[in-house]
Short mmCIF file of C-alpha atoms and ligand atoms in Angstrom, two decimals:
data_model
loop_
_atom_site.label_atom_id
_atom_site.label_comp_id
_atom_site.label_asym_id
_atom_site.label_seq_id
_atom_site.Cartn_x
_atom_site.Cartn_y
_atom_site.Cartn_z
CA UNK X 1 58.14 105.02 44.73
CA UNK X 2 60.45 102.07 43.96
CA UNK X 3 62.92 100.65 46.18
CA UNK X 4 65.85 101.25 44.15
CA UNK X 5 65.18 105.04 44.12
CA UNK X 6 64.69 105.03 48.03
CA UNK X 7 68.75 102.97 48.02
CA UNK X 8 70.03 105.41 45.49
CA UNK X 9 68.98 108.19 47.81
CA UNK X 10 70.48 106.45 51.06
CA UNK X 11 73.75 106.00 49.16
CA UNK X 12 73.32 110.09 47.91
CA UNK X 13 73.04 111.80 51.44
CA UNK X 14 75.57 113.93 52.89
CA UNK X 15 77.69 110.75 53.86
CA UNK X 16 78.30 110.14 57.95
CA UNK X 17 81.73 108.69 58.85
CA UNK X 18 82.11 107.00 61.86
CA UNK X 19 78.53 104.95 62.37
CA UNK X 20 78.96 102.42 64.99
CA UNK X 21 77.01 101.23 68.04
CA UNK X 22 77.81 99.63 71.18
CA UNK X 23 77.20 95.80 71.44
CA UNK X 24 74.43 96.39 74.30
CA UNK X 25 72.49 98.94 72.63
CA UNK X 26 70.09 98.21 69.52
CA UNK X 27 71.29 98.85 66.41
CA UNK X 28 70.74 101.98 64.28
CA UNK X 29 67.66 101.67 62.62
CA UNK X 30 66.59 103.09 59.10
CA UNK X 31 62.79 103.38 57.40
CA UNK X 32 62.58 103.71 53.86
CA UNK X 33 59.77 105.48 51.89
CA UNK X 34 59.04 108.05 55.40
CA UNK X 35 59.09 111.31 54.40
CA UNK X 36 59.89 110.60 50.44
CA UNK X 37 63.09 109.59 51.44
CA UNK X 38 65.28 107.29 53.81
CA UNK X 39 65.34 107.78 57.73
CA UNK X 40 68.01 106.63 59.74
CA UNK X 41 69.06 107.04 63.34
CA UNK X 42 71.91 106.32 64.99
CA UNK X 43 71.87 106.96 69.00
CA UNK X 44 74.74 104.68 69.67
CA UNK X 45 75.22 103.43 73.52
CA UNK X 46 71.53 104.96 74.12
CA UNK X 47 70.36 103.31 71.49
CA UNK X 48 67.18 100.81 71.81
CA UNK X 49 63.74 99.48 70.57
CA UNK X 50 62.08 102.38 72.45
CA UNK X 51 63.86 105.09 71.54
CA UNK X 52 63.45 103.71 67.81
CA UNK X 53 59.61 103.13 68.18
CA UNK X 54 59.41 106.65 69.72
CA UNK X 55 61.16 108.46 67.09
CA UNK X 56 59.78 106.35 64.02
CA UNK X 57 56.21 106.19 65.13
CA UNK X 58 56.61 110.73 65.45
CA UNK X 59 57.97 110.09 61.88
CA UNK X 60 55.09 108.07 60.92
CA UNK X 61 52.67 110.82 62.33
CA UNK X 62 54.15 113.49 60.36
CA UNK X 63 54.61 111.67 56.94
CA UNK X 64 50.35 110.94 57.70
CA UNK X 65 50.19 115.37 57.89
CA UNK X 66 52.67 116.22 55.34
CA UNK X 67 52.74 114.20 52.55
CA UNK X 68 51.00 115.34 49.73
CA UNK X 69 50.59 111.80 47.93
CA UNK X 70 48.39 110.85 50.84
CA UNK X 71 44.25 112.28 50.44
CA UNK X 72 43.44 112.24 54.09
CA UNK X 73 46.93 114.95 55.08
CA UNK X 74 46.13 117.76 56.33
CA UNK X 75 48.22 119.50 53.44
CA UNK X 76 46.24 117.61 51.05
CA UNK X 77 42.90 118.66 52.90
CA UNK X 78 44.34 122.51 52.48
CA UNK X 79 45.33 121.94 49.28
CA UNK X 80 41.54 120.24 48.24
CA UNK X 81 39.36 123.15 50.14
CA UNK X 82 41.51 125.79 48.07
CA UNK X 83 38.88 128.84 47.52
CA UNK X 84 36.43 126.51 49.51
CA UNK X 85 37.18 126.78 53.21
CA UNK X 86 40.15 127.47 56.02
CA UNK X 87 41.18 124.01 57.45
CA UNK X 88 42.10 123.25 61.04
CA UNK X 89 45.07 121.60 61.27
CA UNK X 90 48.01 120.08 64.02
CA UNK X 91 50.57 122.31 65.48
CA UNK X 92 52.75 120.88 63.41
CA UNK X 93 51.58 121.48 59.89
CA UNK X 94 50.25 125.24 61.38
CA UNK X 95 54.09 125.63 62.44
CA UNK X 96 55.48 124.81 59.17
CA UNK X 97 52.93 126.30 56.90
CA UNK X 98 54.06 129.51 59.27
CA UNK X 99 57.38 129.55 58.91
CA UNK X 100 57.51 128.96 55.19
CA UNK X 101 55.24 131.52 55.23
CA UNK X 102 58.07 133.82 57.04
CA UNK X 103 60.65 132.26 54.73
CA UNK X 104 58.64 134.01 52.02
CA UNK X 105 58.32 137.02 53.03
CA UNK X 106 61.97 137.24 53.99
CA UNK X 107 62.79 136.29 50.22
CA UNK X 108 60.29 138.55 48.90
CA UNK X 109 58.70 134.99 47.18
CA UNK X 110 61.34 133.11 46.16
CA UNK X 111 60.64 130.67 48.57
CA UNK X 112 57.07 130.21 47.64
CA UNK X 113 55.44 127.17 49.56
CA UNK X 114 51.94 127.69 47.16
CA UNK X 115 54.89 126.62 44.39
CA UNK X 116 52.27 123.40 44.26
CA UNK X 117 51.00 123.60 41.11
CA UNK X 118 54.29 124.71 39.14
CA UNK X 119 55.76 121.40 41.21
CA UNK X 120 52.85 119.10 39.85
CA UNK X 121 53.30 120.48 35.98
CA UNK X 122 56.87 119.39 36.05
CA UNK X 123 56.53 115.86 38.23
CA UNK X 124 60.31 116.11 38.96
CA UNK X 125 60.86 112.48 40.11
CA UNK X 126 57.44 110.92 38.99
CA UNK X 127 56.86 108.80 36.39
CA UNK X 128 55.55 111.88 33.84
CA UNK X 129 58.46 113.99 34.69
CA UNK X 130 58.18 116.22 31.64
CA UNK X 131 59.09 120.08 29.98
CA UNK X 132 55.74 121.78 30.40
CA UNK X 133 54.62 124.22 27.48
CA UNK X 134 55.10 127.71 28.62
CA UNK X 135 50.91 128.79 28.30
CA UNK X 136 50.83 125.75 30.88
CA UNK X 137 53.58 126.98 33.05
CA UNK X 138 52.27 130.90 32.49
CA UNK X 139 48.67 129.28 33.83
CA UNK X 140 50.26 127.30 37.02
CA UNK X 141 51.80 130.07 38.17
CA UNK X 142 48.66 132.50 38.17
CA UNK X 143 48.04 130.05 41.59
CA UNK X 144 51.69 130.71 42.85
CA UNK X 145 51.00 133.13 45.52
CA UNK X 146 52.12 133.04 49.61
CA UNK X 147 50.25 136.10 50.16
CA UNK X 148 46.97 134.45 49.26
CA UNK X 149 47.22 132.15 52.10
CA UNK X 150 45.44 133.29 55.16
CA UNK X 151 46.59 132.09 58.47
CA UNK X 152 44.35 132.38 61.84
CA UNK X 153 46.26 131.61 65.01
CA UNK X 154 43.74 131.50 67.10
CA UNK X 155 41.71 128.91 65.08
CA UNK X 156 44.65 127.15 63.77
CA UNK X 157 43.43 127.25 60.21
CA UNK X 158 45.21 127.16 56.81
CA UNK X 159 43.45 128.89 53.99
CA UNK X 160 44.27 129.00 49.89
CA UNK X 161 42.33 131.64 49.05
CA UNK X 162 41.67 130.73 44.94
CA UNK X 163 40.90 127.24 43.58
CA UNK X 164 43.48 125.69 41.93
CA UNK X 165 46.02 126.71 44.83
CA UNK X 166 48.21 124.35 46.18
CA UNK X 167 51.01 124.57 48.85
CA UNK X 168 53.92 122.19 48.61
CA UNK X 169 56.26 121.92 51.94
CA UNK X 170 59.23 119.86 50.25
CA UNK X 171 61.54 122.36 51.29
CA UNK X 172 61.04 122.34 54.61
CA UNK X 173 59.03 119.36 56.19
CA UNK X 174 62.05 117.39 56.16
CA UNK X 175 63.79 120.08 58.74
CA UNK X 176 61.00 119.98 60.72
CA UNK X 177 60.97 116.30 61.02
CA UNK X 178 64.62 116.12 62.12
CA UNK X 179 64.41 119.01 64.90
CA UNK X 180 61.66 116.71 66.50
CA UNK X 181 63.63 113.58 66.11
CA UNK X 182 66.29 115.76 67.97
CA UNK X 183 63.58 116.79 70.40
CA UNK X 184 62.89 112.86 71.31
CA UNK X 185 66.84 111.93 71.58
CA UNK X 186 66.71 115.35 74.28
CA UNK X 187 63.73 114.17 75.65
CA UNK X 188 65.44 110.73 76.54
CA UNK X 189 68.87 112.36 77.65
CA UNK X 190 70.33 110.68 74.70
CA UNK X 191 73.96 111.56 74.48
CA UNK X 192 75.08 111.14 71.04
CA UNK X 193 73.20 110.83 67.81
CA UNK X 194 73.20 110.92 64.11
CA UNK X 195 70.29 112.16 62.25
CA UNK X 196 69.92 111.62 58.62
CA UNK X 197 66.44 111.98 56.96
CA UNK X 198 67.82 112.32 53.60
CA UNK X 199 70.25 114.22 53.24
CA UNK X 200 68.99 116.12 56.03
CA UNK X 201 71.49 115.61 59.09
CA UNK X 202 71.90 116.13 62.48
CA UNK X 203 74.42 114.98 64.39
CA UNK X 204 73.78 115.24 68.58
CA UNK X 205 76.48 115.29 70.95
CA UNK X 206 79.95 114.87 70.28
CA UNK X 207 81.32 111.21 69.39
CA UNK X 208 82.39 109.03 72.28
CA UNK X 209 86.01 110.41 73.00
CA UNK X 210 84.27 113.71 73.53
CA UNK X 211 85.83 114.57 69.25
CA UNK X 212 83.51 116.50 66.59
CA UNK X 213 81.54 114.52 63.93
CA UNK X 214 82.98 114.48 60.72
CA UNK X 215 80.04 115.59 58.18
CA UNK X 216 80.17 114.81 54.75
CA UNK X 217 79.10 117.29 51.62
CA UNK X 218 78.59 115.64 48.79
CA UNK X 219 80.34 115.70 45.73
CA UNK X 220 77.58 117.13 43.43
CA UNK X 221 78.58 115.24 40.28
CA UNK X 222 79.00 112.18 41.73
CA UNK X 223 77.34 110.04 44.44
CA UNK X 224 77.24 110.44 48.93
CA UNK X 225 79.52 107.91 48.88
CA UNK X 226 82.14 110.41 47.33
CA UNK X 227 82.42 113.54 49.39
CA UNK X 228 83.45 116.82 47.98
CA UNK X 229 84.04 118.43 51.62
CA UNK X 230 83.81 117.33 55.37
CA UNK X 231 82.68 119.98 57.97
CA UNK X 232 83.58 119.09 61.30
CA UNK X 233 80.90 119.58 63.93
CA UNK X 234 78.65 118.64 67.23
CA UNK X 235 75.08 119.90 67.90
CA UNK X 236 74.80 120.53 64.68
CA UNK X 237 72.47 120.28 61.40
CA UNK X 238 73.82 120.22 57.96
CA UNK X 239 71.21 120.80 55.09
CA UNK X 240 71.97 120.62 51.36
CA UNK X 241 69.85 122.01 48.38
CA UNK X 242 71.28 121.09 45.20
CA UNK X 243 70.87 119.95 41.47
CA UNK X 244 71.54 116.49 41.77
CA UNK X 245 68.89 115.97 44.29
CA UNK X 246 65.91 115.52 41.90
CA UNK X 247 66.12 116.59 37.71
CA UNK X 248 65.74 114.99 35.04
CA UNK X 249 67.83 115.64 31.72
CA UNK X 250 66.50 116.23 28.15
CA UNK X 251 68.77 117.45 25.11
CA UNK X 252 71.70 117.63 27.46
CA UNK X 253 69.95 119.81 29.72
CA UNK X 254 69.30 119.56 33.72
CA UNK X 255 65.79 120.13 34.64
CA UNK X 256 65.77 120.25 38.98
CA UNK X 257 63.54 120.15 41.72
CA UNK X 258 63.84 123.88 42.70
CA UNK X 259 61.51 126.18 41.11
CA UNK X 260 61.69 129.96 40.25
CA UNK X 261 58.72 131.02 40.89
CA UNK X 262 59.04 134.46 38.84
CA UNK X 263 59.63 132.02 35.79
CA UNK X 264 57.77 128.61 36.48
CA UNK X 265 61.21 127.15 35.23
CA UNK X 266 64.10 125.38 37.61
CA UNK X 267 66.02 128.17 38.71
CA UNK X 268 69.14 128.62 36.79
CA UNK X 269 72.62 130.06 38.20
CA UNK X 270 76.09 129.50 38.85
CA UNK X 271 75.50 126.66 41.85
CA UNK X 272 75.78 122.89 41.68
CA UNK X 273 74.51 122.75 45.33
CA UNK X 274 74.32 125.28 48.79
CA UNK X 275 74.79 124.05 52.52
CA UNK X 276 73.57 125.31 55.60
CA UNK X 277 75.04 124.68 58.82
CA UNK X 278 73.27 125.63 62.01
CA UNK X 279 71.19 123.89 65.22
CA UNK X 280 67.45 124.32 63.90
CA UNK X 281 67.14 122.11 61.10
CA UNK X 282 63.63 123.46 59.72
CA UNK X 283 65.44 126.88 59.47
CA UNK X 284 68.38 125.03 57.92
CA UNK X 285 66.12 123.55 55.55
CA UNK X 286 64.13 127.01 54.33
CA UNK X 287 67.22 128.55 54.60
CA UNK X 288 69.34 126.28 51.92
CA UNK X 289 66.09 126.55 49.67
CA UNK X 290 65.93 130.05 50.08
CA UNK X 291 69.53 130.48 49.34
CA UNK X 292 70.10 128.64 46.47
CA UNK X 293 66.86 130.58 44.75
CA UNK X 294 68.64 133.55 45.56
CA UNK X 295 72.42 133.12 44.22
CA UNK X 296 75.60 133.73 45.70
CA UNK X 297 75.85 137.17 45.98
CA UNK X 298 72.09 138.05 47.29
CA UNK X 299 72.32 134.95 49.32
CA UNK X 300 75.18 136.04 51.27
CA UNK X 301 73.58 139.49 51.40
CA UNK X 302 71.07 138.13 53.13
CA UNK X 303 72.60 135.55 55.38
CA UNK X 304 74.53 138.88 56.70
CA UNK X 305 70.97 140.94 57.16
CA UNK X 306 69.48 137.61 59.25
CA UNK X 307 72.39 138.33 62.12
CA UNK X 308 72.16 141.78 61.52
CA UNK X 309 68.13 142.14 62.42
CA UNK X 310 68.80 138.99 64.77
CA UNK X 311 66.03 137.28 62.87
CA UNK X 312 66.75 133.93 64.68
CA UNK X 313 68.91 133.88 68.07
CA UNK X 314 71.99 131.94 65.88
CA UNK X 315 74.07 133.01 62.94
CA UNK X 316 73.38 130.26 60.24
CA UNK X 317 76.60 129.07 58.02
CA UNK X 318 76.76 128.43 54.12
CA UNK X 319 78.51 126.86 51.80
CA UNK X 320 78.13 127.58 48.17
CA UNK X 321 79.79 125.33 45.34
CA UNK X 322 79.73 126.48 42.26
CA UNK X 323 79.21 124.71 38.86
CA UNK X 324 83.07 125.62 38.25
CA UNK X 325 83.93 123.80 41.30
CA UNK X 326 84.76 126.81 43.38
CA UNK X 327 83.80 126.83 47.56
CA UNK X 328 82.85 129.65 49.14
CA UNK X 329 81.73 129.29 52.49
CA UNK X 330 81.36 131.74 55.75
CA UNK X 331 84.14 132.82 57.60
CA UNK X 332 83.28 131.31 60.83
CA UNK X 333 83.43 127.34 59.24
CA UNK X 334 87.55 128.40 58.27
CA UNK X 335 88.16 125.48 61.05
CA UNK X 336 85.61 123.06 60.50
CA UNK X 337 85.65 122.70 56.76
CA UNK X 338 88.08 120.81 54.53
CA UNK X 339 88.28 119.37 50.98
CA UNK X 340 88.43 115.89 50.71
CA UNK X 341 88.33 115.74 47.04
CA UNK X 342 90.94 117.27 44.85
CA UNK X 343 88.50 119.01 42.66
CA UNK X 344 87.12 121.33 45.15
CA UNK X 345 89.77 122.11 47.15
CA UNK X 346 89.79 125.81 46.03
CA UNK X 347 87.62 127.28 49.03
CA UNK X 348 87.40 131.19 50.14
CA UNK X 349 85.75 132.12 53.21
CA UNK X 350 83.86 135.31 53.14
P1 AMP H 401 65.12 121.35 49.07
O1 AMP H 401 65.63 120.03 48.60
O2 AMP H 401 64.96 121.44 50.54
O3 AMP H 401 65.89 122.50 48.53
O4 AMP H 401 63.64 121.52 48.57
C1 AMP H 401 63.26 121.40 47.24
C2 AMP H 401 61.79 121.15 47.21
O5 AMP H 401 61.11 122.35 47.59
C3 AMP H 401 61.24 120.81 45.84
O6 AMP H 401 61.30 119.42 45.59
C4 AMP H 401 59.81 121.32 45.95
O7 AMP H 401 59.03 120.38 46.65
C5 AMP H 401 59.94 122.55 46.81
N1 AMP H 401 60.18 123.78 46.05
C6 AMP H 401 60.58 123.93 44.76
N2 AMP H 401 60.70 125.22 44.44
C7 AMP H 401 60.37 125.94 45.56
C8 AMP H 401 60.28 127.33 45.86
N3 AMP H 401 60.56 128.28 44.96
N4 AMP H 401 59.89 127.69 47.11
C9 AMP H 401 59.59 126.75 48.04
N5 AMP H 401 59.64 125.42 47.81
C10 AMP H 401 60.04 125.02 46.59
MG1 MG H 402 65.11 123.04 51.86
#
């Protein structure tokens, strides 16, 4: 990937006000090109060389599993040994592929991790970024299937059951990644922090005088450095899926990153972009995926059913803005969210 894609996405993050760093302590560091994307760390007063190695080298390690562009990954080594063999793999890609795997089944296969080959057809953000012809898309998505990966816990193995399968983690590696960045900063009794892998944040802590971080949402027509919304927050992760993120426009028309698998095409509805607000990042992740694949009204439907059947021991919060510029988000954010852009300062809380 070029350089100047890596700097547009650094400057098209949810935005972080209020970066600083004390003069003793190191300052924040940032990796470009880990994880498809740009990493960068702020652990202010416990900030140092250490602490950065620590967290970038665990970065490092899970770009070398996860990244599909890479022939020796693990998920390319499941991905090549489709309809061949199971493959062992690390806790952490066993995790993952496991809780995408939950994600699905929660969705009924809207989140579809073996979306792989539909993903590949498209190349959304490559250099042959193109409309695929609909026999090719019908073909691609004869391999789209979670339920034709087999999972053994007791040999840790991964297995795509029919060549041709491929399972693609994009939307939900990156969550992973930041709950074990967070996992280091606890580790080393760090006290405050800000997480961004991309869009994906975290922040740790509260800031300094003991205040909430203010967390930007971005405006989705423009760039990070132009906010829509700020939530205000501590111990908290903030994951957006929307649009703007990766597409590519022919004939006036938006083609994005986020596939319907019941189509092949880049799911189409009312939403310029969907937030999830919560403390487990990887569930933040699936969840914002998940969410915008299923529309408003479903999604909050099911938001409500995940605290209802206690799914996860937290109740996760949304925030949906639609293509007419309306916010709704849920009722428990009424004090933490604000419009700092005129055009979207219509917000219900439901
Ligand atoms: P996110 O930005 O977290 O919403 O993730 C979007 C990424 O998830 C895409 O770039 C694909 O790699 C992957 N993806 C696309 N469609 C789906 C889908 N239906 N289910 C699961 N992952 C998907
Ligand atoms: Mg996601």
């Amino acid at each position: 990937m070029k350089i100047s894609k890596y700097l547009c996405v650094l400057l098209c993050t949810t935005s972080l006000f209020n970066m600083s760093c004390s003069k003793k302590s190191v300052a924040p560091q940032s990796k470009i090109g880990l994880l498809g994307t740009v990493c960068s760390i702020n652990a202010y007063d416990d900030g140092s060389e250490k602490l950065y190695t620590a967290i970038f080298n665990r970065l490092e390690e899970i770009d070398d599993d996860f990244n599909v562009n890479k022939s020796q990954s693990e998920i390319s080594l499941i991905n090549s040994n489709a309809g061949i063999a199971p493959v062992k793999v690390s806790e952490d890609v066993y995790y993952v592929v496991k809780t995408a795997l939950q994600f699905s089944g929660l969705t009924k296969g809207a989140f579809d991790p073996t979306i792989g080959p539909v993903v590949a057809l498209w190349g959304i953000n490559t250099d042959h970024a193109r409309i695929p012809e609909k026999n090719e898309i019908e073909q691609a998505l004869r391999f789209v299937d979670y339920t034709k990966v087999i999972l053994d816990d007791k040999g840790q193995t991964v297995y795509l059951t029919e060549k041709g399968m491929s399972i693609d983690l994009g939307g939900i590696a990156k969550g992973y990644a930041c709950d074990e960045v967070v996992k280091i900063l606890k580790h080393n009794k760090v006290k405050r922090a800000v997480v961004d892998l991309g869009g994906n944040v975290y922040v740790w802590g509260t800031k300094k005088d003991g205040s909430r971080w203010k967390v930007g949402v971005r405006n989705p027509e423009s760039n990070a450095a132009d906010p829509a919304l700020a939530l205000s927050l501590y111990n908290s992760t903030v994951v957006t899926s929307g649009v703007y993120e990766r597409y590519f426009i022919q004939d006036g028309i938006r083609f994005h990153h986020i596939i319907n698998p019941e189509d092949g095409y880049p799911c189409q509805n009312d939403l310029l972009s969907l937030t999830v607000v919560c403390e487990s990042s990887i569930i933040a992740d699936a969840l914002s995926t998940s969410l915008f694949l299923l529309g408003q009204d479903k999604g909050f439907e099911f938001v409500e059913k995940l605290s209802q059947t206690n799914e996860f021991d937290f109740v996760p919060d949304v925030i949906y803005i639609s293509k007419e510029h309306e916010v709704v988000a849920s009722s428990n954010l009424r004090n933490s969210l604000t419009a700092v852009n005129e055009n979207y300062k219509k917000i219900s809380f439901r």
